XYZ file of C-alpha atoms in Angstrom:
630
model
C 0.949 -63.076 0.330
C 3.055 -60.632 -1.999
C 2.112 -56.962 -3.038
C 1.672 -58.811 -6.594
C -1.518 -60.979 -4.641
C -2.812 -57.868 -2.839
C -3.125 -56.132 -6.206
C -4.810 -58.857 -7.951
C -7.229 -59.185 -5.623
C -8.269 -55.492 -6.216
C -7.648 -56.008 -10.156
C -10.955 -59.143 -9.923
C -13.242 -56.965 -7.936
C -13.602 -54.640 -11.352
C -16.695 -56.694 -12.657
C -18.871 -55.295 -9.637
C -17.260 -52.256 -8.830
C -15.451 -50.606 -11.918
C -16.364 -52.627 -14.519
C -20.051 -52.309 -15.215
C -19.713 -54.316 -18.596
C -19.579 -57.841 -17.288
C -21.200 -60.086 -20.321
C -20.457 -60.100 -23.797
C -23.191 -58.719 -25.304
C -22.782 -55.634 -22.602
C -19.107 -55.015 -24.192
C -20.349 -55.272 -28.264
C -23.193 -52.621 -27.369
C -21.606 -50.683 -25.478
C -18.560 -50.833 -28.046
C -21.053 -50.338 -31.100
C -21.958 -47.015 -29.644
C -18.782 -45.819 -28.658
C -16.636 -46.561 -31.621
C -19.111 -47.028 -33.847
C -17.392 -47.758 -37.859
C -14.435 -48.193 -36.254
C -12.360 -51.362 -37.618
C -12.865 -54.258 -35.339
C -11.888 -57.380 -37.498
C -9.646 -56.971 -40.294
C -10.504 -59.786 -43.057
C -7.670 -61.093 -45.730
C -8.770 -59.891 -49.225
C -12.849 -58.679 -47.578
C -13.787 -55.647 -46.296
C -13.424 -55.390 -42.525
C -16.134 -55.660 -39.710
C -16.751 -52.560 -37.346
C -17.424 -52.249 -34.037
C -21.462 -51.461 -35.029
C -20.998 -54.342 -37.482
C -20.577 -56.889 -34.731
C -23.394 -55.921 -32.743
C -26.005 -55.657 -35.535
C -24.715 -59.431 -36.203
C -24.695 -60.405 -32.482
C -28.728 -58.819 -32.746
C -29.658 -60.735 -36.017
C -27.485 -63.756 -34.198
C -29.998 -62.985 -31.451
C -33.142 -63.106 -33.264
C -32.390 -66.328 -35.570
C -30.863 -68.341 -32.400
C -34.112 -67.560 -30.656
C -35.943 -68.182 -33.512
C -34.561 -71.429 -33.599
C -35.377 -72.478 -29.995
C -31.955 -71.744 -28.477
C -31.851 -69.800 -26.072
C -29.562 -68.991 -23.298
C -27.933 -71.636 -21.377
C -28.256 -74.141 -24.750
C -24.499 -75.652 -25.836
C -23.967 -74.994 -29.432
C -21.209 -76.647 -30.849
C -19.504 -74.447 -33.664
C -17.246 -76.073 -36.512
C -16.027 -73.556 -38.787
C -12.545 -72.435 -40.152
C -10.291 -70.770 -38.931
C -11.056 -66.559 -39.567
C -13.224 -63.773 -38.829
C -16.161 -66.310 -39.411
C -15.170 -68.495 -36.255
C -14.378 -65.096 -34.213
C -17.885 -63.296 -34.986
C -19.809 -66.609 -34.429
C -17.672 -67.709 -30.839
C -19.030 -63.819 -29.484
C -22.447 -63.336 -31.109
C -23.384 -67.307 -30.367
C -21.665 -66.916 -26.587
C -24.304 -63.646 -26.321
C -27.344 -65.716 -27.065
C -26.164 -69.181 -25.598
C -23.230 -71.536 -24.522
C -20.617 -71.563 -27.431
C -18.258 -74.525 -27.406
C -16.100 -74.304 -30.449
C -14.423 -77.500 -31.822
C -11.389 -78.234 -34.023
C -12.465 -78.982 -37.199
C -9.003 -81.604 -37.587
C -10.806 -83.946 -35.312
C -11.980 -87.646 -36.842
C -15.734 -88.528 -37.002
C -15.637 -90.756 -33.234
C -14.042 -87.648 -31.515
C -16.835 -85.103 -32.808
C -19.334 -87.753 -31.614
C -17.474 -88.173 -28.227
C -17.433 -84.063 -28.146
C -20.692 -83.874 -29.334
C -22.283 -86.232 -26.985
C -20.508 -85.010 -24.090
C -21.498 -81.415 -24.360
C -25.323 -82.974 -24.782
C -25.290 -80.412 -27.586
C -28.296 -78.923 -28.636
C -27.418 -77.960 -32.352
C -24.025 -77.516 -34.315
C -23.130 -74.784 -36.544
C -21.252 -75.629 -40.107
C -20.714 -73.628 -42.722
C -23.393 -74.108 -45.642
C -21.297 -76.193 -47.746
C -19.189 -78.174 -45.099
C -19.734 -82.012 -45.854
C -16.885 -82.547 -43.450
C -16.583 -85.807 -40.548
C -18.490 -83.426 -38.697
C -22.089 -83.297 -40.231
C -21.580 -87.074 -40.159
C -20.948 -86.910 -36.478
C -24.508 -84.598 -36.128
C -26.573 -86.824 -38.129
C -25.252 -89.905 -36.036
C -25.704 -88.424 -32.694
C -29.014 -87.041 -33.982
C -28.175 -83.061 -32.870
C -29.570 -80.679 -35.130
C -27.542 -78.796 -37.998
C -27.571 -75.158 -37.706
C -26.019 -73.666 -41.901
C -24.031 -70.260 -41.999
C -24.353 -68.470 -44.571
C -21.850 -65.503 -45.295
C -23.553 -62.249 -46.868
C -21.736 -59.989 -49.376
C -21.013 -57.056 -46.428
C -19.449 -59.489 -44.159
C -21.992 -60.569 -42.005
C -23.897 -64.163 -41.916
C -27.264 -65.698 -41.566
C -28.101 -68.861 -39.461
C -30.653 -71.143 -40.717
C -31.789 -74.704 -39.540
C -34.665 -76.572 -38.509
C -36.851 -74.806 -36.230
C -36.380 -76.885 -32.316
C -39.265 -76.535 -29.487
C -37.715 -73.486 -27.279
C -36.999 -75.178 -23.965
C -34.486 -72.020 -22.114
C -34.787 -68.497 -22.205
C -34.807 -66.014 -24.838
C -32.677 -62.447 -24.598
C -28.996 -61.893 -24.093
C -27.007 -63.470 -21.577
C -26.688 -62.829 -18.199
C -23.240 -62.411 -16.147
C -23.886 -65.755 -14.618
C -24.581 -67.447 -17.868
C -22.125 -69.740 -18.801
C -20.729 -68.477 -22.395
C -18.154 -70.820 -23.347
C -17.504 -74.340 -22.676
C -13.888 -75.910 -23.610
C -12.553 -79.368 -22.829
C -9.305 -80.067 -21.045
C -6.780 -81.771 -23.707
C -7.045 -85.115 -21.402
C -2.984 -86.439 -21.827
C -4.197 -88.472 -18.886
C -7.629 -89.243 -18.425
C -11.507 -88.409 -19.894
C -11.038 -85.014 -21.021
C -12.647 -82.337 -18.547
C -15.586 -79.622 -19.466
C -14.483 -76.510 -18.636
C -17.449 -73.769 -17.991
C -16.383 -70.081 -18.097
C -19.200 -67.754 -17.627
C -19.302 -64.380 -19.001
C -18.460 -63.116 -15.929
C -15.444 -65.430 -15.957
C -14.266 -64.322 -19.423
C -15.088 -60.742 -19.042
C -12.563 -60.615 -15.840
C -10.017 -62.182 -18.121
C -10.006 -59.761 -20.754
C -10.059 -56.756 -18.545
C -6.700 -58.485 -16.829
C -5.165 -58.482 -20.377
C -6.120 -55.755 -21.402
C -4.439 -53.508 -18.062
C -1.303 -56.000 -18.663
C -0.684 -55.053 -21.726
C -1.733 -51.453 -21.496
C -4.417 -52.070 -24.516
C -6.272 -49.489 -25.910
C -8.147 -48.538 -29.075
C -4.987 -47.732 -30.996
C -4.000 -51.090 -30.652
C -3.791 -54.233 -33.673
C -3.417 -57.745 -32.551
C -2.382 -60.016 -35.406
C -3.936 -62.936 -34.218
C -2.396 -66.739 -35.160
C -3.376 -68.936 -32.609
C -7.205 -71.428 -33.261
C -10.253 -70.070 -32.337
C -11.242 -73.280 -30.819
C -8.675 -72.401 -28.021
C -8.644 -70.187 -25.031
C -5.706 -68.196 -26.128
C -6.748 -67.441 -29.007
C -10.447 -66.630 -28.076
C -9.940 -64.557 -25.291
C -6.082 -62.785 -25.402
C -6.142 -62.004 -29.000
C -10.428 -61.374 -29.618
C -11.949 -60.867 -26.595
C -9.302 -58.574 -24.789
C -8.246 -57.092 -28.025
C -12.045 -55.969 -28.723
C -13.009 -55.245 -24.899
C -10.495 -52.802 -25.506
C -12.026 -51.427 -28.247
C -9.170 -52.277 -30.557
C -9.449 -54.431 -33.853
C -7.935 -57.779 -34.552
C -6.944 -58.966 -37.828
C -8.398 -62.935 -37.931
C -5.736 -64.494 -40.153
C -7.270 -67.830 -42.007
C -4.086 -70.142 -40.938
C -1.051 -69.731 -39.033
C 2.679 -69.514 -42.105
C 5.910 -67.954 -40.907
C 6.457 -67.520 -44.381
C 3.630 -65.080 -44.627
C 4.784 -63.231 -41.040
C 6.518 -60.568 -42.664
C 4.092 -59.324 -45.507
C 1.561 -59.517 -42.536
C 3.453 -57.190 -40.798
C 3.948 -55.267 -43.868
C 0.012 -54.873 -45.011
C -1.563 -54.809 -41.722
C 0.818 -53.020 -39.386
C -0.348 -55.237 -36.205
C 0.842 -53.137 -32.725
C 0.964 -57.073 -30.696
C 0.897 -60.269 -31.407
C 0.345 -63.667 -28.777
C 1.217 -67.322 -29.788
C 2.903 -70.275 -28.483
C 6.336 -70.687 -28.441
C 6.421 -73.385 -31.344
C 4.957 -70.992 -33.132
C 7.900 -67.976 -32.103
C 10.675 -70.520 -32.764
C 8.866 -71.056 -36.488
C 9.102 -67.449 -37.142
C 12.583 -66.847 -36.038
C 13.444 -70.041 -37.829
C 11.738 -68.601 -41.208
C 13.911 -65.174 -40.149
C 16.750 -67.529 -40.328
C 16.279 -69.254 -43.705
C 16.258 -65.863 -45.310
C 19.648 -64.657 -43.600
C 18.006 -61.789 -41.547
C 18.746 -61.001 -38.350
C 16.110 -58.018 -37.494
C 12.196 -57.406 -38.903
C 11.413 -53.886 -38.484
C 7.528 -53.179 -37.960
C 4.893 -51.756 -35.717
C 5.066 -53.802 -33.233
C 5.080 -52.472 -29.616
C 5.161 -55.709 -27.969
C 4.930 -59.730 -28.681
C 3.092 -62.047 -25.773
C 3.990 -65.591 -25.718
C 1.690 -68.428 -23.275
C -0.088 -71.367 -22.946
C 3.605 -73.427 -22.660
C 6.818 -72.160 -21.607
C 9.131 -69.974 -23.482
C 12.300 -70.934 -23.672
C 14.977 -68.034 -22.437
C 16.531 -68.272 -25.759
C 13.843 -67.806 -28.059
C 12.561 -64.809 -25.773
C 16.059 -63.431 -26.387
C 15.946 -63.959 -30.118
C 12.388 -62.514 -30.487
C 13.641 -59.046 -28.634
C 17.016 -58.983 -30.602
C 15.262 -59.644 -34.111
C 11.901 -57.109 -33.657
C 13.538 -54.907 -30.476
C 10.558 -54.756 -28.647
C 9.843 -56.321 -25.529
C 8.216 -60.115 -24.858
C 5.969 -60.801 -22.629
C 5.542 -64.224 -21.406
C 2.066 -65.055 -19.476
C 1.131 -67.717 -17.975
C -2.753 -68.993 -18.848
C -4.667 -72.110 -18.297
C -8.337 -72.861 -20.155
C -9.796 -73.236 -16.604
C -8.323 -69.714 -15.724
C -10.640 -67.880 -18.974
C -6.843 -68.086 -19.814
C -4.514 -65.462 -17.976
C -3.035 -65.927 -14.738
C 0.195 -64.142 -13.946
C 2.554 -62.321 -16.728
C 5.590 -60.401 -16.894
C 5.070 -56.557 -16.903
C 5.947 -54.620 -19.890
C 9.484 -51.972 -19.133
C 10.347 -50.315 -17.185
C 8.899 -53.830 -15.573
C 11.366 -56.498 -15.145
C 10.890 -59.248 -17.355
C 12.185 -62.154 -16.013
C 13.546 -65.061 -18.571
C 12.253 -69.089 -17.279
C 9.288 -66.246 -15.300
C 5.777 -66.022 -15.884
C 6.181 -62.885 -13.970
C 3.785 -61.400 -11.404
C 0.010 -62.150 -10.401
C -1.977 -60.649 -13.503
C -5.577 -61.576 -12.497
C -6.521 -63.827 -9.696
C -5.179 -64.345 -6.311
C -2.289 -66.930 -6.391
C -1.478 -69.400 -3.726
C 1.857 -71.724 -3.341
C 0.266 -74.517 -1.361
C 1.842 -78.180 0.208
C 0.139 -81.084 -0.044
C -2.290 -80.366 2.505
C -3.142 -77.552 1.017
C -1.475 -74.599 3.659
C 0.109 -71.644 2.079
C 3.737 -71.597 1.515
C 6.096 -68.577 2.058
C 8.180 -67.529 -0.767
C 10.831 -69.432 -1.742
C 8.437 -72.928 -0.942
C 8.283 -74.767 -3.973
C 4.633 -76.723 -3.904
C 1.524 -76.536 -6.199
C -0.080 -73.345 -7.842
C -3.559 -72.385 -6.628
C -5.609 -69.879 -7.954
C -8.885 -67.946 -7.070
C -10.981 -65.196 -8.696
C -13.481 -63.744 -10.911
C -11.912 -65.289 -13.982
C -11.937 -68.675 -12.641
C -14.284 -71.140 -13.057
C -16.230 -72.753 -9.752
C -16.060 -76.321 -11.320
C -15.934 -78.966 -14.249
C -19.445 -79.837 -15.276
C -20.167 -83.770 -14.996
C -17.251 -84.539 -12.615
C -17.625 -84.887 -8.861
C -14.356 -86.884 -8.802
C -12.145 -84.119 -9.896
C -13.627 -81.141 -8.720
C -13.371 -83.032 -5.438
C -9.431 -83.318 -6.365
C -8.822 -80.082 -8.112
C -10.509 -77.797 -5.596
C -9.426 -77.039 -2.227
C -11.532 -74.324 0.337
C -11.926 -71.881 -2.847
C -8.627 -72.778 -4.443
C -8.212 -73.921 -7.944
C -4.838 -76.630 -7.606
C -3.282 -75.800 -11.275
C -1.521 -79.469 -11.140
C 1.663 -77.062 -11.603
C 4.347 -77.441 -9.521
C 6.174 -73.222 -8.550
C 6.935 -70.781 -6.162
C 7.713 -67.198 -5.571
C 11.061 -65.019 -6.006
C 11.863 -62.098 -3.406
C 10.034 -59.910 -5.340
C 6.876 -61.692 -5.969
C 7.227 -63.213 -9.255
C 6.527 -66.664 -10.256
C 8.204 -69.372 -11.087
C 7.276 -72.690 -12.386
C 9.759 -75.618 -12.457
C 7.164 -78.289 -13.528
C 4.231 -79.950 -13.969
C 3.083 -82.630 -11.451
C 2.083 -85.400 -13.517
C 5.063 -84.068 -15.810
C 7.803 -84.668 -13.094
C 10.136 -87.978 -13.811
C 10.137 -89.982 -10.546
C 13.660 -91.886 -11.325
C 14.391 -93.926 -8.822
C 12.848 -91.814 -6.345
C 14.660 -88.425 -7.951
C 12.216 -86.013 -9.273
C 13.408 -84.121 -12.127
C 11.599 -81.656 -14.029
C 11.443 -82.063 -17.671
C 11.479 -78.332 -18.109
C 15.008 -77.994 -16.437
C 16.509 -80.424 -19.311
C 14.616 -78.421 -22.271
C 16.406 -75.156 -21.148
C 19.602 -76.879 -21.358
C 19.353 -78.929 -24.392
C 18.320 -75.109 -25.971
C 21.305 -73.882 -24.755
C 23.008 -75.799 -27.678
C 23.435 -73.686 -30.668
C 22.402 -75.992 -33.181
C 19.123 -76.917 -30.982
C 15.952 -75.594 -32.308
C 13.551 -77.389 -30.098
C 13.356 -79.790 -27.477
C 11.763 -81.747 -24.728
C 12.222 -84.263 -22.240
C 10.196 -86.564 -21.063
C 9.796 -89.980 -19.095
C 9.978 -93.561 -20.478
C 9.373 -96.719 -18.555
C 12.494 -98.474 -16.901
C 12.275 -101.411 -14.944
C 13.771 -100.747 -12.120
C 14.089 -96.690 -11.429
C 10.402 -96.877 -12.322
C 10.817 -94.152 -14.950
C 13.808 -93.035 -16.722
C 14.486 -89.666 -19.019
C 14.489 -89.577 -22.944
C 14.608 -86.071 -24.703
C 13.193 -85.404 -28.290
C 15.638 -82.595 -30.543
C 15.018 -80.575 -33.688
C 18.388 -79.273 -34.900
C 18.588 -75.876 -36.504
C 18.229 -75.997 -40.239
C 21.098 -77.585 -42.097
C 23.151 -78.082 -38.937
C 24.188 -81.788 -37.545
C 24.666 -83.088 -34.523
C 24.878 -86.139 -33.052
C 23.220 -88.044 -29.652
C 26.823 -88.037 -27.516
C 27.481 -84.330 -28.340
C 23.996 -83.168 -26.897
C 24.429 -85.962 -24.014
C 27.999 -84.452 -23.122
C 26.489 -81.292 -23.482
C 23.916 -81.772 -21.085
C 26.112 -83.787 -18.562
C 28.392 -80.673 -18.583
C 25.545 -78.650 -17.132
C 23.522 -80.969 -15.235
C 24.310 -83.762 -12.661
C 24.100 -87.473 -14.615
C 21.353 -88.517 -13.295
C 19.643 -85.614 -15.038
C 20.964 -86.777 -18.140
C 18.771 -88.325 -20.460
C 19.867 -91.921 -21.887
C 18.511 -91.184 -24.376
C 18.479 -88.037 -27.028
C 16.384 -88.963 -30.441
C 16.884 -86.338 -33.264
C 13.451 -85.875 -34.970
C 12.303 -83.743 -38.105
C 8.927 -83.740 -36.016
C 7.953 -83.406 -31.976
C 4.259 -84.556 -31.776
C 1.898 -81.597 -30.389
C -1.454 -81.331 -29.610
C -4.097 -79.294 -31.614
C -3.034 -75.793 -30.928
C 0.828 -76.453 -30.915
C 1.469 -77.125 -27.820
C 3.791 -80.591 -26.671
C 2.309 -82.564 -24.709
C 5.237 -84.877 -22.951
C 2.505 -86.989 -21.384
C 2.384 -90.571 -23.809
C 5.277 -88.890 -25.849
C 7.395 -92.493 -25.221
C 4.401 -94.294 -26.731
C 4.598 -92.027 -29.678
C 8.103 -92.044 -30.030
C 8.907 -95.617 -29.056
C 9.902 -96.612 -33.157
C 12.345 -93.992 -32.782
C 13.496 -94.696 -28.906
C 13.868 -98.637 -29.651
C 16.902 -99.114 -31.435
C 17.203 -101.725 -33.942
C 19.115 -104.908 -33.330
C 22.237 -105.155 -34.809
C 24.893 -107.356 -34.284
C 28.283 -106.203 -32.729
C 30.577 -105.850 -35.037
C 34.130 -105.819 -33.598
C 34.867 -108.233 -30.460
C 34.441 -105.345 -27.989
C 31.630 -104.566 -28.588
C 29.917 -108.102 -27.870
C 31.966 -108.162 -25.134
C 30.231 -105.017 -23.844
C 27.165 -106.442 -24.995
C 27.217 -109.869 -23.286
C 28.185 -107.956 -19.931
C 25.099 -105.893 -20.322
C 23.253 -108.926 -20.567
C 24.736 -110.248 -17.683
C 24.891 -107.423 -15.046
C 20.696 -106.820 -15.978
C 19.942 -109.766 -16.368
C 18.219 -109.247 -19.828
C 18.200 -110.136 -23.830
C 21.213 -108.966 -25.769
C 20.823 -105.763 -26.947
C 23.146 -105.542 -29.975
C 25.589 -102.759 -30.591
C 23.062 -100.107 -30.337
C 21.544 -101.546 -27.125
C 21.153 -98.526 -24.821
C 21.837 -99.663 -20.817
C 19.906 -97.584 -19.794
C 17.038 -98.294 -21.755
C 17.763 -101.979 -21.395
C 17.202 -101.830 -17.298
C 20.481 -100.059 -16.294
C 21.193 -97.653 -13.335
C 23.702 -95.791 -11.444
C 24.779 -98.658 -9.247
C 24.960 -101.944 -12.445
C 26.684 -98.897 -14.342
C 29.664 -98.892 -11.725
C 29.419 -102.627 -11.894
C 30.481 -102.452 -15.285
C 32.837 -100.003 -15.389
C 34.426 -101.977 -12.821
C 34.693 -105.080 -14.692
C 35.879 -103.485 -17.572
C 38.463 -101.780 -16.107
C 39.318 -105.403 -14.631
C 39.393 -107.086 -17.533
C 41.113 -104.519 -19.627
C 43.437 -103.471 -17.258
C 42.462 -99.721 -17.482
C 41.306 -97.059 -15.266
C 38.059 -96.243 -17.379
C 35.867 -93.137 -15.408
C 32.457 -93.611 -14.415
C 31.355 -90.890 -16.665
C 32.025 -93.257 -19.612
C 28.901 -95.152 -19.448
C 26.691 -92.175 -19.264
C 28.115 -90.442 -22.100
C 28.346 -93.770 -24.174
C 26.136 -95.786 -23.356
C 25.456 -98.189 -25.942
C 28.095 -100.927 -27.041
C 29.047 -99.608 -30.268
C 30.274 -95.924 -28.503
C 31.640 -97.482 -25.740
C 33.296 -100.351 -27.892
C 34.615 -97.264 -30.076
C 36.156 -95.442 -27.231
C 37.944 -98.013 -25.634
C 39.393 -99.393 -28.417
C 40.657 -96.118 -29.471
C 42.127 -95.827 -25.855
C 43.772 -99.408 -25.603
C 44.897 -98.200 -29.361
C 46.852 -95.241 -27.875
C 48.312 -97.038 -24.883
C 49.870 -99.417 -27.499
C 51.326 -96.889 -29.271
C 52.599 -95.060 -25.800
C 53.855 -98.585 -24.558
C 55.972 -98.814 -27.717
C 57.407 -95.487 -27.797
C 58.284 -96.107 -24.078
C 59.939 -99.433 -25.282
C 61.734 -97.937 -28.114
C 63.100 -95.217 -26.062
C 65.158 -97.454 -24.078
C 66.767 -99.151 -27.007
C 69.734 -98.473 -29.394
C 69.069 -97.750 -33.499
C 69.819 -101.802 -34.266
C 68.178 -102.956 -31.688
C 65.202 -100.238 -32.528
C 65.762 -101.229 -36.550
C 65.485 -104.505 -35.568
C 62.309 -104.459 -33.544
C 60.296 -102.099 -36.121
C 61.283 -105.141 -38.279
C-alpha cells in the first residue's frame, strides 16, 4: 500500500516494542510518579486534580471495587454528568474492571435495554441521582454502586457488598476496559469491546498526530459517554502527560471566556459543534478570537470545507480533521499538522492502523479505486461481543470493513465520498449524500445541511436535503434548488429542500441521515391546498395523470408524488403542446410543484402577450394604434 500504510504499521507495533505502558492503570502510575502535582483535570469553580491525584483515586477506586466483588473483567455501567466526575470514574473504574459509560438523556426502557444487554454487574450514580436510571437498576435487579464526592476532589464508592466472582488487581493489557454500543440507525445496536491494549494504541496515535506533550491543554466539549470524547480529549491528552479541563456542558456562548480563563493549547469536537461556535462568533460581529490555541481537531462526522476555512480564518491556527470510529478506540487516519498538507473534504493520511481500500470481495484496491475502508491494528477491536452475524459480515481475513465507502489520492491520503448504507440508490444512480451537503454549504446564507434519501415509488429512493440558514438571513427552496442544479447534474438535485430551525442528531451531535425522512416527513409532506389560479390545476391534474396518482394540490411536489426523469419530459412536452411554448426541461426540476411552475409560466405567457402586442402595434399607424389601445 502507500508510505502512509507502511508507517502505520510501525506506529501499532509501539505497545510491545516502544511502548511499555499498555493498560491504564500502567499510564496513571507511571504518570503519578513522573509529574507528580502536576495539573491533570482542571475543574470549573474546584480545585484541580493532579497527576498523583488520579492515581491515589484509581488505588482507593481499586480497593472499594474489589471490596465490592468487582473485579476485573465485571461491566459496570456508569451514569453520571457530564465533568471531571465522569472522566476520573471512566479511567479509575476501566483500571479495576469493564467501564461502559451511558448517556444519562436516555428514557427508563433504553437504560433497561443497555443495562440488560451489557449483563451489567452494578451501576454507578451519583449519591443523590433519583434519575430514570436507578429505576432502570432496581427493575433489572443490578446492583447500585453511590459516589460520593470528597471536599479535595476525589470520591468514594459505596454499595452493597456482591459475592466476588472475577479477579482482583489492576487490569491486564488484554482486559477489556471499555465497552460502547454502536448508535444502531439500522439495526440492534452493536457492543463494542476495546481492551486496554486497544485504547492505549489509540492514544499513543493521537498523541504523535498532534505532537502532544505535557505543555499541552485540551478544552474538552464533547460527552464522556462517547469515544471522542473519552479517548482524544482524556485519554490521549493525559497519556501525554498533559491536563484537560472537563467542562460540565458544551455553550458557544461560554467559548470565549473559556478561552480567556483557562488558556486551552487544542480543542476536538464535532463539526455541529464548530459551526455553533463560529455561528456565536457571528452574532457578536467578530470575525477573529485571539487565544492560545495551537491547533483545533474536528471528527467523528465530516467537516465541511467551509467551516474548516472559517475556523482557521477566525482563530489562525491550523484544523485538523481526523477520521475515528468507536470500533477503531476512535482514530483512524488524520490530516498532519503544517508544514503537512491539510487537505479540505480529507481525513488525511493513515494515523494508526493499517488501511485497506477493498471491492466487494474483499481484494485490495490500488489508489484511485473507490470501494470500502478496511482497517487493522492494535487499536482495533477483534469483534462485537454477542454477534456472530455481524462479525461474520464486518470482518474479512483480519480486516475491519468500516461500512465507509473511499479511496486514496496520489499521495496517500484518504478520501471518503460516503457511507454504504448512506448512499441513495435512485433509480439505479448512487449518489452520495455527502457530495450534496458540500454544495448546499457552498451557499452563503447556509449554515448547515444534509441530504438524505426518501422513499419514491418508482426510482426506489429519491433525495430530500434538510437546511439551517445563517442567522437572520432568508432564503427560499428554488434558490437553494437552482443553486444546487448549477453545480451538480439534476439528477443530483434534491426535490426536495426543507428549511428547518432544527436537524435531528444523535446523542453526541452527530446527524444521523439514516430514518431522517421518518423524522422529517411533517415537514417533507406538504399540505393540500387547492390550486388557486387555472394553471395551476391544470398542472396539477396532469400530474395526476402522467403518475397515475391522487391530486396533489398546488404544493404537490412531482417528485415526491412518484415523478422521474422520463414522466418529467412527458410533461414538459405536453405543456409546451398545449401552451404553445418551448418550455426547457430544466423547468420541472427547478419548479417542481404546481404553484412555481403555474407562477412561471404564467409570467412567461404574460410577457409574450405583451411582446405580441408591441409587435402588433409596431406595424400600425397612431389612429389605428389610438384606436386599438381603445
Amino acid at each position: 500500500m502507500d508510505s502512509g500504510s507502511d508507517q502505520s504499521m510501525e506506529n501499532h507495533s509501539f505497545v510491545s516494542e516502544q511502548h511499555p505502558k499498555c493498560t491504564i492503570p500502567d499510564i496513571l502510575a507511571d504518570h503519578s510518579s513522573r509529574y507528580g502535582s502536576k495539573q491533570a483535570i482542571i475543574i470549573e469553580a474546584s480545585d484541580p486534580i493532579s497527576h498523583a491525584g488520579i492515581w491515589r483515586q484509581t488505588e482507593r477506586t481499586l480497593q472499594q471495587l474489589n471490596a465490592l466483588g468487582i473485579g476485573r473483567g465485571d461491566r459496570v455501567a456508569i451514569v453520571l454528568p457530564q465533568g471531571p466526575e465522569l472522566a476520573v470514574a471512566f479511567l479509575t473504574v476501566a483500571s479495576v474492571a469493564t467501564a461502559a459509560p451511558l448517556n444519562p438523556a436516555f428514557h427508563q426502557a433504553e437504560f433497561e435495554f443497555y443495562l440488560k444487554d451489557l449483563d451489567t454487574r452494578a451501576l454507578i450514580l451519583m449519591k443523590d441521582d433519583q434519575s430514570v436510571a436507578r429505576s432502570a437498576a432496581i427493575a433489572c435487579g443490578i446492583e447500585i454502586i453511590e459516589l460520593v464526592t470528597l471536599d479535595d476532589g476525589s470520591f468514594d464508592l459505596s454499595g452493597r457488598p456482591q459475592e466476588q466472582l472475577s479477579p482482583c488487581g489492576f487490569s491486564e493489557p488484554d482486559d477489556i476496559a471499555l465497552i460502547l454500543h454502536t448508535s444502531g440507525t439500522t439495526s440492534r445496536p452493536k457492543m463494542v469491546p476495546l481492551t486496554h491494549l486497544n485504547l492505549c494504541a489509540s492514544a499513543h496515535h493521537i498523541s504523535q498526530t498532534l505532537e502532544l506533550s505535557d505543555r499541552d491543554i485540551c478544552l474538552n466539549i464533547m460527552p464522556l459517554f462517547h469515544i471522542h470524547g473519552l479517548v482524544a480529549c482524556v485519554l490521549a491528552s493525559l497519556a501525554a502527560g498533559g491536563t484537560t479541563i472537563c467542562t460540565r456542558k458544551f455553550e458557544a456562548s461560554s467559548f470565549q471566556s473559556w478561552l480567556n480563563s483557562w488558556k486551552p493549547t487544542w480543542y476536538s469536537a464535532v463539526p455541529t459543534m464548530h459551526q455553533a461556535i463560529l455561528e456565536e462568533l457571528r452574532s457578536q460581529n467578530r470575525t477573529t478570537i485571539h487565544s492560545n490555541l495551537r491547533l483545533i481537531r474536528s471528527s467523528s462526522a465530516a467537516l465541511p470545507p467551509t467551516v474548516m476555512a472559517d475556523l482557521e480564518n477566525a482563530f489562525r491556527v491550523p484544523v485538523i480533521e481526523s477520521y475515528g470510529m468507536t470500533e477503531a478506540s476512535h482514530q483512524m487516519a488524520s490530516n498532519p499538522l503544517p508544514p503537512g498538507a491539510r487537505k479540505p473534504s480529507c481525513v488525511g493520511l493513515p494515523a494508526g492502523p493499517e488501511i485497506a481500500i477493498l471491492n466487494e470481495i474483499g481484494d485490495r484496491l490500488e489508489h484511485g479505486k473507490v470501494g470500502e475502508i478496511a482497517i487493522r491494528g492494535a487499536n482495533v477491536t477483534k469483534g462485537y461481543l454477542g454477534n456472530p452475524a455481524a462479525n461474520e459480515t464486518a470482518f474479512h481475513h483480519g480486516w475491519l470493513r468500516t461500512g465507509d465507502q473511499g479511496y486514496f489520492d496520489p499521495e496517500g491520503y484518504l478520501f471518503i465520498s460516503g457511507r454504504l448504507k448512506e448512499l441513495i440508490n435512485r433509480g439505479g444512480e448512487k449518489i452520495s449524500p455527502r457530495e450534496i451537503d458540500e454544495v448546499l454549504l457552498k451557499h452563503p446564507k447556509v449554515k448547515q445541511a444534509v441530504a438524505f434519501a426518501v422513499p419514491h415509488p418508482r426510482l426506489g429512493e429519491d433525495i430530500a436535503a434538510a437546511v439551517i440558514l445563517h442567522a437572520q438571513t432568508e432564503c427560499t427552496e428554488v434558490e437553494l434548488r437552482n443553486h444546487v442544479m448549477n453545480l451538480m447534474p439534476a439528477f443530483k438535485t434534491p426535490s426536495r429542500i426543507i428549511i428547518v430551525s432544527d436537524i435531528p442528531r444523535g446523542a453526541t451531535g452527530k446527524i444521523q441521515r439514516i430514518g431522517l425522512a421518518d423524522k422529517l416527513k411533517d415537514q417533507l409532506n406538504a399540505k393540500y391546498e387547492e390550486s388557486k389560479t387555472p394553471t395551476e390545476k391544470m398542472i396539477d391534474d396532469m400530474f395526476c395523470e402522467v403518475l397515475g396518482c391522487e391530486p396533489g394540490g398546488r404544493q404537490g411536489n412531482f417528485f415526491m408524488l412518484g415523478g422521474d426523469s422520463l414522466r418529467a419530459t412527458q410533461v414538459i412536452a405536453r405543456l409546451s403542446k398545449i401552451l404553445l411554448l418551448e418550455l426547457p426541461i430544466h423547468f420541472i426540476f427547478r419548479l417542481p410543484t404546481p404553484a412555481l411552475l403555474g407562477a412561471e409560466i404564467d409570467r412567461i405567457q404574460s410577457e409574450r402577450e405583451i411582446d405580441d402586442l408591441a409587435l402588433i402595434l409596431e406595424g400600425l399607424n397612431e389612429p389605428e394604434r389610438a384606436k386599438l389601445l381603445d
